[in-house]
PDB file of C-alpha atoms in Angstrom:
ATOM      1  CA  MET F   1      26.477  24.823 -82.166  1.00 83.00           C
ATOM      2  CA  ILE F   2      24.391  23.678 -85.130  1.00 85.00           C
ATOM      3  CA  GLU F   3      26.825  20.820 -85.798  1.00 90.00           C
ATOM      4  CA  ILE F   4      26.679  19.700 -82.168  1.00 90.00           C
ATOM      5  CA  LEU F   5      22.884  19.787 -82.106  1.00 89.00           C
ATOM      6  CA  THR F   6      22.735  17.877 -85.384  1.00 89.00           C
ATOM      7  CA  ARG F   7      25.015  15.168 -83.980  1.00 92.00           C
ATOM      8  CA  LEU F   8      22.933  14.935 -80.809  1.00 91.00           C
ATOM      9  CA  ARG F   9      19.787  14.445 -82.898  1.00 91.00           C
ATOM     10  CA  GLU F  10      21.545  11.752 -84.937  1.00 91.00           C
ATOM     11  CA  MET F  11      22.281   9.975 -81.640  1.00 93.00           C
ATOM     12  CA  GLY F  12      18.573   9.987 -80.754  1.00 92.00           C
ATOM     13  CA  SER F  13      18.253  13.127 -78.642  1.00 91.00           C
ATOM     14  CA  THR F  14      15.617  15.742 -79.291  1.00 89.00           C
ATOM     15  CA  VAL F  15      16.233  19.480 -79.309  1.00 87.00           C
ATOM     16  CA  ALA F  16      13.825  22.099 -77.990  1.00 86.00           C
ATOM     17  CA  ILE F  17      13.882  25.858 -78.438  1.00 82.00           C
ATOM     18  CA  ASP F  18      12.948  27.100 -74.971  1.00 81.00           C
ATOM     19  CA  ASP F  19      10.922  30.211 -74.052  1.00 72.00           C
ATOM     20  CA  PHE F  20      10.135  30.984 -77.674  1.00 75.00           C
ATOM     21  CA  GLY F  21       8.776  34.477 -78.136  1.00 70.00           C
ATOM     22  CA  THR F  22      10.966  36.168 -75.532  1.00 70.00           C
ATOM     23  CA  GLY F  23      14.556  37.274 -75.125  1.00 65.00           C
ATOM     24  CA  TYR F  24      16.883  36.172 -77.890  1.00 61.00           C
ATOM     25  CA  SER F  25      14.499  33.774 -79.605  1.00 61.00           C
ATOM     26  CA  SER F  26      14.173  34.578 -83.256  1.00 67.00           C
ATOM     27  CA  LEU F  27      12.415  33.310 -86.343  1.00 76.00           C
ATOM     28  CA  SER F  28      15.825  32.808 -87.924  1.00 75.00           C
ATOM     29  CA  TYR F  29      16.553  30.144 -85.273  1.00 72.00           C
ATOM     30  CA  LEU F  30      13.666  28.113 -86.600  1.00 78.00           C
ATOM     31  CA  GLU F  31      15.312  27.979 -89.998  1.00 77.00           C
ATOM     32  CA  ARG F  32      18.853  27.267 -88.811  1.00 79.00           C
ATOM     33  CA  LEU F  33      18.614  25.139 -85.689  1.00 82.00           C
ATOM     34  CA  PRO F  34      17.872  21.423 -85.960  1.00 86.00           C
ATOM     35  CA  ALA F  35      15.005  21.584 -83.480  1.00 87.00           C
ATOM     36  CA  ASP F  36      12.204  19.126 -82.744  1.00 91.00           C
ATOM     37  CA  ARG F  37      10.203  21.099 -80.195  1.00 91.00           C
ATOM     38  CA  LEU F  38       9.146  24.669 -79.747  1.00 90.00           C
ATOM     39  CA  LYS F  39       8.388  25.657 -76.150  1.00 90.00           C
ATOM     40  CA  ILE F  40       6.061  28.624 -75.818  1.00 90.00           C
ATOM     41  CA  ASP F  41       6.997  30.961 -72.999  1.00 89.00           C
ATOM     42  CA  ARG F  42       4.645  30.757 -70.026  1.00 90.00           C
ATOM     43  CA  SER F  43       3.702  34.441 -70.244  1.00 88.00           C
ATOM     44  CA  PHE F  44       2.011  33.813 -73.590  1.00 89.00           C
ATOM     45  CA  VAL F  45       0.432  30.549 -72.461  1.00 91.00           C
ATOM     46  CA  GLN F  46      -1.088  32.161 -69.387  1.00 88.00           C
ATOM     47  CA  SER F  47      -2.489  34.983 -71.519  1.00 88.00           C
ATOM     48  CA  LEU F  48      -4.734  32.450 -73.263  1.00 88.00           C
ATOM     49  CA  GLU F  49      -6.986  32.349 -70.215  1.00 86.00           C
ATOM     50  CA  ARG F  50      -7.344  36.148 -70.227  1.00 84.00           C
ATOM     51  CA  ASP F  51      -7.707  36.281 -74.031  1.00 77.00           C
ATOM     52  CA  ASP F  52      -5.600  39.437 -74.200  1.00 72.00           C
ATOM     53  CA  HIS F  53      -3.023  40.508 -76.792  1.00 73.00           C
ATOM     54  CA  GLY F  54      -0.542  37.888 -75.603  1.00 69.00           C
ATOM     55  CA  SER F  55      -3.001  35.171 -76.498  1.00 82.00           C
ATOM     56  CA  ARG F  56      -2.713  36.163 -80.162  1.00 87.00           C
ATOM     57  CA  ILE F  57       1.022  35.627 -79.929  1.00 85.00           C
ATOM     58  CA  ALA F  58       0.548  32.183 -78.346  1.00 86.00           C
ATOM     59  CA  ARG F  59      -1.899  31.141 -81.070  1.00 87.00           C
ATOM     60  CA  THR F  60       0.485  32.418 -83.750  1.00 89.00           C
ATOM     61  CA  ILE F  61       3.479  30.564 -82.283  1.00 87.00           C
ATOM     62  CA  ILE F  62       1.423  27.361 -82.151  1.00 89.00           C
ATOM     63  CA  ALA F  63       0.360  27.742 -85.794  1.00 90.00           C
ATOM     64  CA  LEU F  64       3.929  28.577 -86.861  1.00 88.00           C
ATOM     65  CA  GLY F  65       5.401  25.601 -85.036  1.00 88.00           C
ATOM     66  CA  ARG F  66       2.832  23.228 -86.491  1.00 88.00           C
ATOM     67  CA  GLU F  67       3.500  24.604 -89.979  1.00 88.00           C
ATOM     68  CA  LEU F  68       7.214  23.884 -89.479  1.00 88.00           C
ATOM     69  CA  GLY F  69       6.500  20.344 -88.264  1.00 90.00           C
ATOM     70  CA  LEU F  70       7.666  21.002 -84.692  1.00 91.00           C
ATOM     71  CA  THR F  71       6.118  19.556 -81.554  1.00 93.00           C
ATOM     72  CA  ILE F  72       4.666  22.443 -79.583  1.00 92.00           C
ATOM     73  CA  VAL F  73       5.152  22.514 -75.800  1.00 94.00           C
ATOM     74  CA  ALA F  74       3.120  24.935 -73.690  1.00 93.00           C
ATOM     75  CA  GLU F  75       5.037  26.105 -70.617  1.00 93.00           C
ATOM     76  CA  GLY F  76       3.355  27.305 -67.460  1.00 94.00           C
ATOM     77  CA  VAL F  77       0.041  25.464 -67.606  1.00 96.00           C
ATOM     78  CA  GLU F  78      -1.268  26.180 -64.120  1.00 95.00           C
ATOM     79  CA  ASN F  79      -4.895  25.054 -64.333  1.00 94.00           C
ATOM     80  CA  GLU F  80      -7.328  22.856 -66.222  1.00 94.00           C
ATOM     81  CA  THR F  81      -8.749  25.728 -68.289  1.00 93.00           C
ATOM     82  CA  VAL F  82      -5.377  26.608 -69.777  1.00 93.00           C
ATOM     83  CA  GLY F  83      -4.603  22.905 -70.237  1.00 94.00           C
ATOM     84  CA  ARG F  84      -7.763  22.500 -72.305  1.00 93.00           C
ATOM     85  CA  LEU F  85      -7.051  25.643 -74.308  1.00 91.00           C
ATOM     86  CA  VAL F  86      -3.537  24.621 -75.320  1.00 92.00           C
ATOM     87  CA  THR F  87      -4.737  21.139 -76.230  1.00 91.00           C
ATOM     88  CA  ALA F  88      -7.543  22.583 -78.370  1.00 91.00           C
ATOM     89  CA  LEU F  89      -5.036  24.855 -80.135  1.00 88.00           C
ATOM     90  CA  GLY F  90      -2.838  21.887 -81.040  1.00 87.00           C
ATOM     91  CA  CYS F  91      -0.146  21.721 -78.389  1.00 90.00           C
ATOM     92  CA  ALA F  92       0.980  18.114 -78.224  1.00 86.00           C
ATOM     93  CA  GLU F  93       2.791  18.619 -74.921  1.00 93.00           C
ATOM     94  CA  ALA F  94       2.428  20.849 -71.888  1.00 94.00           C
ATOM     95  CA  GLN F  95       4.173  21.426 -68.607  1.00 94.00           C
ATOM     96  CA  GLY F  96       3.290  23.309 -65.471  1.00 94.00           C
ATOM     97  CA  TYR F  97       1.984  23.082 -61.933  1.00 94.00           C
ATOM     98  CA  TYR F  98      -1.357  21.758 -63.173  1.00 93.00           C
ATOM     99  CA  TYR F  99       0.437  18.513 -64.053  1.00 89.00           C
ATOM    100  CA  GLY F 100       2.943  18.412 -61.218  1.00 87.00           C
ATOM    101  CA  ARG F 101       5.167  20.461 -58.965  1.00 88.00           C
ATOM    102  CA  PRO F 102       8.962  20.172 -58.929  1.00 91.00           C
ATOM    103  CA  MET F 103       9.966  17.071 -56.968  1.00 92.00           C
ATOM    104  CA  SER F 104      12.958  14.975 -56.032  1.00 95.00           C
ATOM    105  CA  GLU F 105      13.770  11.766 -57.886  1.00 95.00           C
ATOM    106  CA  GLU F 106      12.336   9.725 -55.019  1.00 95.00           C
ATOM    107  CA  GLN F 107       9.101  11.724 -55.031  1.00 94.00           C
ATOM    108  CA  PHE F 108       8.873  11.404 -58.804  1.00 91.00           C
ATOM    109  CA  LEU F 109       9.251   7.621 -58.695  1.00 92.00           C
ATOM    110  CA  GLU F 110       6.469   7.433 -56.107  1.00 91.00           C
ATOM    111  CA  TRP F 111       4.291   9.753 -58.194  1.00 87.00           C
ATOM    112  CA  LEU F 112       4.976   7.671 -61.299  1.00 88.00           C
ATOM    113  CA  GLN F 113       3.849   4.454 -59.592  1.00 88.00           C
ATOM    114  CA  VAL F 114       0.533   6.056 -58.686  1.00 86.00           C
ATOM    115  CA  HIS F 115      -0.067   7.746 -62.059  1.00 81.00           C
ATOM    116  CA  GLN F 116       1.535   5.307 -64.484  1.00 79.00           C
ATOM    117  CA  LYS F 117      -1.778   3.552 -65.097  1.00 70.00           C
ATOM    118  CA  GLY F 118      -3.132   6.662 -66.821  1.00 57.00           C
ATOM    119  CA  ILE F 119      -0.035   7.005 -69.020  1.00 58.00           C
ATOM    120  CA  ALA F 120       0.178   4.989 -72.212  1.00 49.00           C
TER     121      ALA F 120
END
Protein backbone atom coordinates (compact mmCIF):
# COMPACT_ATOMS: atom_id res chain seq x y z
CA MET A 1 0.00 0.00 0.00
CA ILE A 2 2.81 2.41 0.86
CA GLU A 3 4.36 1.90 -2.59
CA ILE A 4 1.03 2.58 -4.31
CA LEU A 5 0.43 5.73 -2.28
CA THR A 6 3.96 6.93 -2.98
CA ARG A 7 3.45 6.44 -6.73
CA LEU A 8 0.13 8.28 -6.60
CA ARG A 9 1.81 11.23 -4.86
CA GLU A 10 4.56 11.22 -7.50
CA MET A 11 1.81 11.51 -10.13
CA GLY A 12 0.43 14.62 -8.41
CA SER A 13 -2.28 13.18 -6.17
CA THR A 14 -2.53 14.00 -2.50
CA VAL A 15 -3.15 11.47 0.25
CA ALA A 16 -5.28 12.08 3.33
CA ILE A 17 -5.58 10.02 6.49
CA ASP A 18 -9.32 10.09 7.16
CA ASP A 19 -11.10 10.12 10.55
CA PHE A 20 -7.85 10.41 12.46
CA GLY A 21 -8.27 9.69 16.14
CA THR A 22 -10.82 6.90 15.76
CA GLY A 23 -10.94 3.27 14.71
CA TYR A 24 -7.71 1.94 13.26
CA SER A 25 -5.91 5.26 12.95
CA SER A 26 -2.57 5.15 14.65
CA LEU A 27 0.43 7.35 15.26
CA SER A 28 2.54 4.76 13.46
CA TYR A 29 0.59 5.55 10.26
CA LEU A 30 1.87 9.09 10.41
CA GLU A 31 5.43 7.82 10.27
CA ARG A 32 4.91 5.20 7.56
CA LEU A 33 2.26 6.51 5.19
CA PRO A 34 3.15 9.13 2.59
CA ALA A 35 0.31 11.43 3.61
CA ASP A 36 -0.31 15.10 2.88
CA ARG A 37 -3.45 15.70 4.92
CA LEU A 38 -4.73 14.67 8.29
CA LYS A 39 -8.52 14.73 8.63
CA ILE A 40 -9.75 15.09 12.19
CA ASP A 41 -12.82 13.01 12.95
CA ARG A 42 -15.99 15.07 13.28
CA SER A 43 -16.63 13.89 16.85
CA PHE A 44 -13.50 15.69 18.02
CA VAL A 45 -14.17 18.76 15.89
CA GLN A 46 -17.68 19.14 17.26
CA SER A 47 -16.36 18.83 20.81
CA LEU A 48 -14.49 22.11 20.32
CA GLU A 49 -17.74 24.02 20.67
CA ARG A 50 -18.52 22.28 23.98
CA ASP A 51 -14.91 22.57 25.19
CA ASP A 52 -15.07 19.10 26.73
CA HIS A 53 -12.40 16.38 26.89
CA GLY A 54 -12.70 15.68 23.17
CA SER A 55 -11.64 19.23 22.43
CA ARG A 56 -8.24 18.50 23.97
CA ILE A 57 -7.84 15.63 21.54
CA ALA A 58 -8.76 17.86 18.58
CA ARG A 59 -6.26 20.52 19.65
CA THR A 60 -3.57 17.86 20.10
CA ILE A 61 -4.22 16.31 16.68
CA ILE A 62 -4.00 19.76 15.08
CA ALA A 63 -0.69 20.50 16.82
CA LEU A 64 0.68 17.06 15.91
CA GLY A 65 -0.30 17.39 12.27
CA ARG A 66 1.21 20.85 12.00
CA GLU A 67 4.42 19.59 13.62
CA LEU A 68 4.60 16.84 10.99
CA GLY A 69 4.01 19.33 8.16
CA LEU A 70 0.58 17.95 7.24
CA THR A 71 -2.40 19.99 6.10
CA ILE A 72 -5.08 19.64 8.75
CA VAL A 73 -8.70 19.14 7.65
CA ALA A 74 -11.51 19.53 10.18
CA GLU A 75 -14.45 17.25 9.41
CA GLY A 76 -17.98 17.98 10.51
CA VAL A 77 -17.94 21.76 10.75
CA GLU A 78 -21.65 22.44 11.18
CA ASN A 79 -21.73 26.11 12.19
CA GLU A 80 -19.80 29.36 12.11
CA THR A 81 -18.56 29.04 15.69
CA VAL A 82 -16.82 25.75 15.02
CA GLY A 83 -15.54 27.09 11.70
CA ARG A 84 -13.89 30.00 13.50
CA LEU A 85 -12.46 27.73 16.19
CA VAL A 86 -10.79 25.33 13.77
CA THR A 87 -9.39 28.23 11.76
CA ALA A 88 -7.99 29.84 14.91
CA LEU A 89 -6.37 26.53 15.90
CA GLY A 90 -4.60 26.28 12.54
CA CYS A 91 -6.77 24.07 10.37
CA ALA A 92 -6.07 25.06 6.79
CA GLU A 93 -9.12 23.22 5.47
CA ALA A 94 -12.55 22.29 6.76
CA GLN A 95 -15.60 20.46 5.53
CA GLY A 96 -19.14 20.16 6.78
CA TYR A 97 -22.71 21.33 6.43
CA TYR A 98 -21.72 24.88 7.37
CA TYR A 99 -19.97 25.12 3.99
CA GLY A 100 -22.36 23.03 1.93
CA ARG A 101 -24.64 20.02 1.91
CA PRO A 102 -24.09 16.98 -0.30
CA MET A 103 -25.24 17.77 -3.84
CA SER A 104 -25.32 16.36 -7.34
CA GLU A 105 -22.78 17.42 -9.95
CA GLU A 106 -25.36 19.69 -11.56
CA GLN A 107 -26.19 21.35 -8.24
CA PHE A 108 -22.50 21.76 -7.48
CA LEU A 109 -21.81 23.47 -10.81
CA GLU A 110 -24.68 25.89 -10.14
CA TRP A 111 -23.41 26.50 -6.60
CA LEU A 112 -19.89 27.08 -7.92
CA GLN A 113 -21.07 29.74 -10.38
CA VAL A 114 -22.73 31.67 -7.57
CA HIS A 115 -19.87 31.31 -5.06
CA GLN A 116 -16.82 31.30 -7.31
CA LYS A 117 -16.34 35.04 -6.88
CA GLY A 118 -15.46 34.53 -3.21
CA ILE A 119 -12.96 31.77 -4.01
CA ALA A 120 -9.44 32.71 -5.01
